[in-house]
mmCIF file with all atom_site columns, C-alpha atoms in Angstrom:
data_model
loop_
_atom_site.group_PDB
_atom_site.id
_atom_site.type_symbol
_atom_site.label_atom_id
_atom_site.label_alt_id
_atom_site.label_comp_id
_atom_site.label_asym_id
_atom_site.label_entity_id
_atom_site.label_seq_id
_atom_site.pdbx_PDB_ins_code
_atom_site.Cartn_x
_atom_site.Cartn_y
_atom_site.Cartn_z
_atom_site.occupancy
_atom_site.B_iso_or_equiv
_atom_site.pdbx_formal_charge
_atom_site.auth_seq_id
_atom_site.auth_comp_id
_atom_site.auth_asym_id
_atom_site.auth_atom_id
_atom_site.pdbx_PDB_model_num
ATOM 1   C CA . MET M 1 1   ? 32.022 -3.371  -13.721 1.00 95.00 ? 30  MET M CA 1
ATOM 2   C CA . ALA M 1 2   ? 29.707 -2.649  -16.669 1.00 98.00 ? 31  ALA M CA 1
ATOM 3   C CA . LYS M 1 3   ? 29.027 -5.837  -18.638 1.00 98.00 ? 32  LYS M CA 1
ATOM 4   C CA . ILE M 1 4   ? 27.832 -4.840  -22.109 1.00 98.00 ? 33  ILE M CA 1
ATOM 5   C CA . ALA M 1 5   ? 26.640 -7.623  -24.402 1.00 98.00 ? 34  ALA M CA 1
ATOM 6   C CA . ILE M 1 6   ? 27.223 -7.056  -28.097 1.00 98.00 ? 35  ILE M CA 1
ATOM 7   C CA . ILE M 1 7   ? 25.008 -9.366  -30.116 1.00 98.00 ? 36  ILE M CA 1
ATOM 8   C CA . GLY M 1 8   ? 23.539 -9.401  -33.592 1.00 96.00 ? 37  GLY M CA 1
ATOM 9   C CA . SER M 1 9   ? 23.478 -10.768 -37.054 1.00 91.00 ? 38  SER M CA 1
ATOM 10  C CA . ARG M 1 10  ? 26.233 -12.989 -38.402 1.00 92.00 ? 39  ARG M CA 1
ATOM 11  C CA . GLY M 1 11  ? 25.733 -11.069 -41.634 1.00 92.00 ? 40  GLY M CA 1
ATOM 12  C CA . TYR M 1 12  ? 26.521 -7.716  -40.028 1.00 95.00 ? 41  TYR M CA 1
ATOM 13  C CA . THR M 1 13  ? 29.410 -6.056  -41.877 1.00 95.00 ? 42  THR M CA 1
ATOM 14  C CA . ASN M 1 14  ? 29.712 -2.498  -40.512 1.00 96.00 ? 43  ASN M CA 1
ATOM 15  C CA . LYS M 1 15  ? 32.811 -3.179  -38.443 1.00 96.00 ? 44  LYS M CA 1
ATOM 16  C CA . ARG M 1 16  ? 33.543 0.536   -38.194 1.00 97.00 ? 45  ARG M CA 1
ATOM 17  C CA . LYS M 1 17  ? 30.335 1.118   -36.216 1.00 97.00 ? 46  LYS M CA 1
ATOM 18  C CA . ILE M 1 18  ? 31.231 -1.597  -33.704 1.00 98.00 ? 47  ILE M CA 1
ATOM 19  C CA . LYS M 1 19  ? 34.830 -0.376  -33.495 1.00 98.00 ? 48  LYS M CA 1
ATOM 20  C CA . GLU M 1 20  ? 33.683 3.166   -32.715 1.00 98.00 ? 49  GLU M CA 1
ATOM 21  C CA . PHE M 1 21  ? 31.130 1.872   -30.202 1.00 98.00 ? 50  PHE M CA 1
ATOM 22  C CA . VAL M 1 22  ? 33.689 -0.217  -28.285 1.00 98.00 ? 51  VAL M CA 1
ATOM 23  C CA . PHE M 1 23  ? 36.216 2.646   -28.402 1.00 98.00 ? 52  PHE M CA 1
ATOM 24  C CA . LYS M 1 24  ? 33.672 5.109   -27.000 1.00 98.00 ? 53  LYS M CA 1
ATOM 25  C CA . LEU M 1 25  ? 32.714 2.704   -24.209 1.00 98.00 ? 54  LEU M CA 1
ATOM 26  C CA . LYS M 1 26  ? 36.388 2.214   -23.367 1.00 98.00 ? 55  LYS M CA 1
ATOM 27  C CA . GLU M 1 27  ? 36.874 5.988   -23.167 1.00 98.00 ? 56  GLU M CA 1
ATOM 28  C CA . GLU M 1 28  ? 33.830 6.377   -20.898 1.00 98.00 ? 57  GLU M CA 1
ATOM 29  C CA . LEU M 1 29  ? 34.273 3.346   -18.640 1.00 98.00 ? 58  LEU M CA 1
ATOM 30  C CA . GLY M 1 30  ? 37.976 2.485   -18.828 1.00 97.00 ? 59  GLY M CA 1
ATOM 31  C CA . ASP M 1 31  ? 38.830 -0.612  -16.807 1.00 97.00 ? 60  ASP M CA 1
ATOM 32  C CA . GLU M 1 32  ? 35.237 -0.879  -15.573 1.00 98.00 ? 61  GLU M CA 1
ATOM 33  C CA . LEU M 1 33  ? 34.112 -2.186  -18.997 1.00 98.00 ? 62  LEU M CA 1
ATOM 34  C CA . GLU M 1 34  ? 33.574 -5.800  -19.951 1.00 98.00 ? 63  GLU M CA 1
ATOM 35  C CA . ILE M 1 35  ? 32.330 -6.706  -23.435 1.00 98.00 ? 64  ILE M CA 1
ATOM 36  C CA . VAL M 1 36  ? 30.311 -9.916  -23.645 1.00 98.00 ? 65  VAL M CA 1
ATOM 37  C CA . SER M 1 37  ? 29.668 -11.833 -26.871 1.00 98.00 ? 66  SER M CA 1
ATOM 38  C CA . GLY M 1 38  ? 28.396 -15.143 -28.186 1.00 97.00 ? 67  GLY M CA 1
ATOM 39  C CA . GLY M 1 39  ? 31.636 -15.915 -29.966 1.00 95.00 ? 68  GLY M CA 1
ATOM 40  C CA . ALA M 1 40  ? 30.303 -16.438 -33.501 1.00 95.00 ? 69  ALA M CA 1
ATOM 41  C CA . LYS M 1 41  ? 33.024 -16.403 -36.152 1.00 95.00 ? 70  LYS M CA 1
ATOM 42  C CA . GLN M 1 42  ? 31.249 -13.800 -38.321 1.00 96.00 ? 71  GLN M CA 1
ATOM 43  C CA . GLY M 1 43  ? 29.345 -10.560 -37.980 1.00 96.00 ? 72  GLY M CA 1
ATOM 44  C CA . SER M 1 44  ? 28.655 -8.667  -34.774 1.00 97.00 ? 73  SER M CA 1
ATOM 45  C CA . ASP M 1 45  ? 30.238 -11.237 -32.451 1.00 97.00 ? 74  ASP M CA 1
ATOM 46  C CA . LYS M 1 46  ? 33.431 -11.362 -34.495 1.00 98.00 ? 75  LYS M CA 1
ATOM 47  C CA . TYR M 1 47  ? 33.876 -7.589  -34.424 1.00 98.00 ? 76  TYR M CA 1
ATOM 48  C CA . ALA M 1 48  ? 32.954 -7.325  -30.736 1.00 98.00 ? 77  ALA M CA 1
ATOM 49  C CA . LYS M 1 49  ? 35.778 -9.727  -29.920 1.00 98.00 ? 78  LYS M CA 1
ATOM 50  C CA . GLN M 1 50  ? 38.253 -8.197  -32.363 1.00 98.00 ? 79  GLN M CA 1
ATOM 51  C CA . TYR M 1 51  ? 37.885 -4.647  -31.090 1.00 98.00 ? 80  TYR M CA 1
ATOM 52  C CA . SER M 1 52  ? 37.608 -5.565  -27.422 1.00 98.00 ? 81  SER M CA 1
ATOM 53  C CA . LEU M 1 53  ? 40.946 -7.315  -27.640 1.00 98.00 ? 82  LEU M CA 1
ATOM 54  C CA . GLU M 1 54  ? 42.456 -4.576  -29.810 1.00 98.00 ? 83  GLU M CA 1
ATOM 55  C CA . PHE M 1 55  ? 41.487 -1.893  -27.272 1.00 98.00 ? 84  PHE M CA 1
ATOM 56  C CA . ASP M 1 56  ? 42.531 -4.041  -24.310 1.00 98.00 ? 85  ASP M CA 1
ATOM 57  C CA . VAL M 1 57  ? 38.982 -4.276  -22.969 1.00 98.00 ? 86  VAL M CA 1
ATOM 58  C CA . ARG M 1 58  ? 38.007 -7.187  -20.731 1.00 98.00 ? 87  ARG M CA 1
ATOM 59  C CA . TYR M 1 59  ? 36.219 -9.680  -22.978 1.00 98.00 ? 88  TYR M CA 1
ATOM 60  C CA . SER M 1 60  ? 33.983 -12.634 -22.070 1.00 98.00 ? 89  SER M CA 1
ATOM 61  C CA . GLU M 1 61  ? 32.364 -15.159 -24.360 1.00 98.00 ? 90  GLU M CA 1
ATOM 62  C CA . PHE M 1 62  ? 29.401 -17.530 -24.358 1.00 98.00 ? 91  PHE M CA 1
ATOM 63  C CA . PRO M 1 63  ? 29.792 -19.891 -27.328 1.00 97.00 ? 92  PRO M CA 1
ATOM 64  C CA . ALA M 1 64  ? 27.108 -22.479 -27.984 1.00 97.00 ? 93  ALA M CA 1
ATOM 65  C CA . TYR M 1 65  ? 27.808 -25.692 -26.069 1.00 97.00 ? 94  TYR M CA 1
ATOM 66  C CA . HIS M 1 66  ? 28.687 -27.637 -29.227 1.00 97.00 ? 95  HIS M CA 1
ATOM 67  C CA . GLU M 1 67  ? 31.612 -25.245 -29.796 1.00 97.00 ? 96  GLU M CA 1
ATOM 68  C CA . PRO M 1 68  ? 35.017 -25.765 -28.159 1.00 97.00 ? 97  PRO M CA 1
ATOM 69  C CA . HIS M 1 69  ? 35.905 -24.075 -24.869 1.00 98.00 ? 98  HIS M CA 1
ATOM 70  C CA . ASN M 1 70  ? 38.388 -21.180 -25.112 1.00 98.00 ? 99  ASN M CA 1
ATOM 71  C CA . ILE M 1 71  ? 40.205 -18.801 -22.785 1.00 98.00 ? 100 ILE M CA 1
ATOM 72  C CA . HIS M 1 72  ? 37.415 -16.205 -23.003 1.00 98.00 ? 101 HIS M CA 1
ATOM 73  C CA . CYS M 1 73  ? 34.596 -18.555 -21.941 1.00 98.00 ? 102 CYS M CA 1
ATOM 74  C CA . VAL M 1 74  ? 32.731 -17.679 -18.767 1.00 97.00 ? 103 VAL M CA 1
ATOM 75  C CA . LYS M 1 75  ? 31.311 -21.182 -18.326 1.00 97.00 ? 104 LYS M CA 1
ATOM 76  C CA . GLU M 1 76  ? 33.399 -24.195 -17.317 1.00 97.00 ? 105 GLU M CA 1
ATOM 77  C CA . SER M 1 77  ? 35.150 -26.280 -19.988 1.00 98.00 ? 106 SER M CA 1
ATOM 78  C CA . PHE M 1 78  ? 33.103 -29.437 -19.339 1.00 97.00 ? 107 PHE M CA 1
ATOM 79  C CA . ARG M 1 79  ? 30.022 -27.687 -20.773 1.00 96.00 ? 108 ARG M CA 1
ATOM 80  C CA . TYR M 1 80  ? 31.576 -27.459 -24.256 1.00 97.00 ? 109 TYR M CA 1
ATOM 81  C CA . GLY M 1 81  ? 32.333 -29.843 -27.102 1.00 97.00 ? 110 GLY M CA 1
ATOM 82  C CA . LYS M 1 82  ? 28.860 -31.428 -26.990 1.00 97.00 ? 111 LYS M CA 1
ATOM 83  C CA . PRO M 1 83  ? 27.152 -32.855 -30.093 1.00 98.00 ? 112 PRO M CA 1
ATOM 84  C CA . TYR M 1 84  ? 25.450 -30.176 -32.211 1.00 97.00 ? 113 TYR M CA 1
ATOM 85  C CA . ASN M 1 85  ? 21.998 -29.127 -31.078 1.00 97.00 ? 114 ASN M CA 1
ATOM 86  C CA . VAL M 1 86  ? 20.224 -25.946 -32.214 1.00 94.00 ? 115 VAL M CA 1
ATOM 87  C CA . GLY M 1 87  ? 18.954 -25.546 -28.647 1.00 95.00 ? 116 GLY M CA 1
ATOM 88  C CA . HIS M 1 88  ? 22.507 -24.745 -27.573 1.00 97.00 ? 117 HIS M CA 1
ATOM 89  C CA . TYR M 1 89  ? 22.165 -21.349 -29.255 1.00 95.00 ? 118 TYR M CA 1
ATOM 90  C CA . HIS M 1 90  ? 19.060 -20.510 -27.238 1.00 93.00 ? 119 HIS M CA 1
ATOM 91  C CA . ARG M 1 91  ? 20.693 -21.621 -23.968 1.00 96.00 ? 120 ARG M CA 1
ATOM 92  C CA . ARG M 1 92  ? 23.789 -19.588 -24.859 1.00 96.00 ? 121 ARG M CA 1
ATOM 93  C CA . ASN M 1 93  ? 21.681 -16.506 -25.542 1.00 96.00 ? 122 ASN M CA 1
ATOM 94  C CA . LYS M 1 94  ? 19.916 -16.801 -22.180 1.00 97.00 ? 123 LYS M CA 1
ATOM 95  C CA . ASP M 1 95  ? 23.217 -17.275 -20.334 1.00 98.00 ? 124 ASP M CA 1
ATOM 96  C CA . LEU M 1 96  ? 24.740 -14.281 -22.130 1.00 98.00 ? 125 LEU M CA 1
ATOM 97  C CA . ILE M 1 97  ? 21.757 -12.010 -21.412 1.00 98.00 ? 126 ILE M CA 1
ATOM 98  C CA . GLU M 1 98  ? 21.580 -13.034 -17.745 1.00 98.00 ? 127 GLU M CA 1
ATOM 99  C CA . TYR M 1 99  ? 25.314 -12.359 -17.295 1.00 98.00 ? 128 TYR M CA 1
ATOM 100 C CA . SER M 1 100 ? 25.232 -8.922  -18.936 1.00 98.00 ? 129 SER M CA 1
ATOM 101 C CA . ASP M 1 101 ? 24.028 -5.601  -17.563 1.00 98.00 ? 130 ASP M CA 1
ATOM 102 C CA . LYS M 1 102 ? 22.941 -4.156  -20.920 1.00 98.00 ? 131 LYS M CA 1
ATOM 103 C CA . VAL M 1 103 ? 22.457 -5.551  -24.418 1.00 98.00 ? 132 VAL M CA 1
ATOM 104 C CA . VAL M 1 104 ? 23.407 -3.887  -27.693 1.00 98.00 ? 133 VAL M CA 1
ATOM 105 C CA . ALA M 1 105 ? 22.320 -5.523  -30.949 1.00 98.00 ? 134 ALA M CA 1
ATOM 106 C CA . PHE M 1 106 ? 23.979 -4.678  -34.263 1.00 97.00 ? 135 PHE M CA 1
ATOM 107 C CA . VAL M 1 107 ? 21.732 -5.783  -37.114 1.00 95.00 ? 136 VAL M CA 1
ATOM 108 C CA . THR M 1 108 ? 21.745 -5.302  -40.871 1.00 91.00 ? 137 THR M CA 1
ATOM 109 C CA . ASP M 1 109 ? 18.076 -4.264  -40.954 1.00 88.00 ? 138 ASP M CA 1
ATOM 110 C CA . SER M 1 110 ? 16.104 -3.324  -37.837 1.00 85.00 ? 139 SER M CA 1
ATOM 111 C CA . ASN M 1 111 ? 12.885 -4.298  -39.619 1.00 86.00 ? 140 ASN M CA 1
ATOM 112 C CA . ARG M 1 112 ? 14.143 -7.864  -40.216 1.00 89.00 ? 141 ARG M CA 1
ATOM 113 C CA . ILE M 1 113 ? 16.083 -8.990  -37.167 1.00 94.00 ? 142 ILE M CA 1
ATOM 114 C CA . THR M 1 114 ? 17.409 -12.558 -37.333 1.00 92.00 ? 143 THR M CA 1
ATOM 115 C CA . ASN M 1 115 ? 15.716 -15.210 -35.195 1.00 92.00 ? 144 ASN M CA 1
ATOM 116 C CA . GLY M 1 116 ? 18.627 -15.659 -32.774 1.00 92.00 ? 145 GLY M CA 1
ATOM 117 C CA . THR M 1 117 ? 19.043 -11.951 -32.166 1.00 95.00 ? 146 THR M CA 1
ATOM 118 C CA . LEU M 1 118 ? 15.301 -11.474 -31.793 1.00 95.00 ? 147 LEU M CA 1
ATOM 119 C CA . SER M 1 119 ? 15.141 -14.343 -29.305 1.00 94.00 ? 148 SER M CA 1
ATOM 120 C CA . ALA M 1 120 ? 17.931 -12.770 -27.232 1.00 96.00 ? 149 ALA M CA 1
ATOM 121 C CA . LEU M 1 121 ? 16.292 -9.330  -27.312 1.00 97.00 ? 150 LEU M CA 1
ATOM 122 C CA . ARG M 1 122 ? 12.927 -10.767 -26.246 1.00 97.00 ? 151 ARG M CA 1
ATOM 123 C CA . TYR M 1 123 ? 14.586 -12.580 -23.373 1.00 97.00 ? 152 TYR M CA 1
ATOM 124 C CA . ALA M 1 124 ? 16.345 -9.357  -22.334 1.00 98.00 ? 153 ALA M CA 1
ATOM 125 C CA . GLU M 1 125 ? 12.985 -7.596  -22.309 1.00 97.00 ? 154 GLU M CA 1
ATOM 126 C CA . LYS M 1 126 ? 11.422 -10.436 -20.320 1.00 97.00 ? 155 LYS M CA 1
ATOM 127 C CA . ILE M 1 127 ? 14.007 -10.122 -17.542 1.00 98.00 ? 156 ILE M CA 1
ATOM 128 C CA . ASN M 1 128 ? 14.081 -6.297  -17.710 1.00 97.00 ? 157 ASN M CA 1
ATOM 129 C CA . LYS M 1 129 ? 17.542 -5.821  -19.216 1.00 97.00 ? 158 LYS M CA 1
ATOM 130 C CA . LYS M 1 130 ? 17.997 -2.595  -21.124 1.00 96.00 ? 159 LYS M CA 1
ATOM 131 C CA . SER M 1 131 ? 18.669 -3.180  -24.818 1.00 97.00 ? 160 SER M CA 1
ATOM 132 C CA . ILE M 1 132 ? 19.474 -1.006  -27.820 1.00 96.00 ? 161 ILE M CA 1
ATOM 133 C CA . ILE M 1 133 ? 19.389 -1.880  -31.535 1.00 96.00 ? 162 ILE M CA 1
ATOM 134 C CA . PHE M 1 134 ? 21.765 -0.358  -34.107 1.00 94.00 ? 163 PHE M CA 1
ATOM 135 C CA . ASP M 1 135 ? 21.523 -0.948  -37.848 1.00 89.00 ? 164 ASP M CA 1
#
């Protein structure tokens, strides 16, 4: 199973690029593909989920712990629904990166990567996970 994390900016709007990326991965890996996302309602995470489900690709999600649990969550339900804490995003990013085999970031400008995405990419580098950035 190839677990590919799709992360990136909530402001990312090039859904066609993500759609083509997921489609190509599905063609190459078939049932051995799992797309992993943070579950944000906008941007890269939104499109990763949308096209994974549309192409019938296995999909797993790591929302921040103050979000509700859903059927795509990898972690147990008791971890979710906590009071808001910005640290939940950083914990989520670490969990997502550790779970994935490779990390692909879709950003609006590779010269100005958002703090959350940059944090995830730095953590991927720290634990020697291969990562790629698309803008």
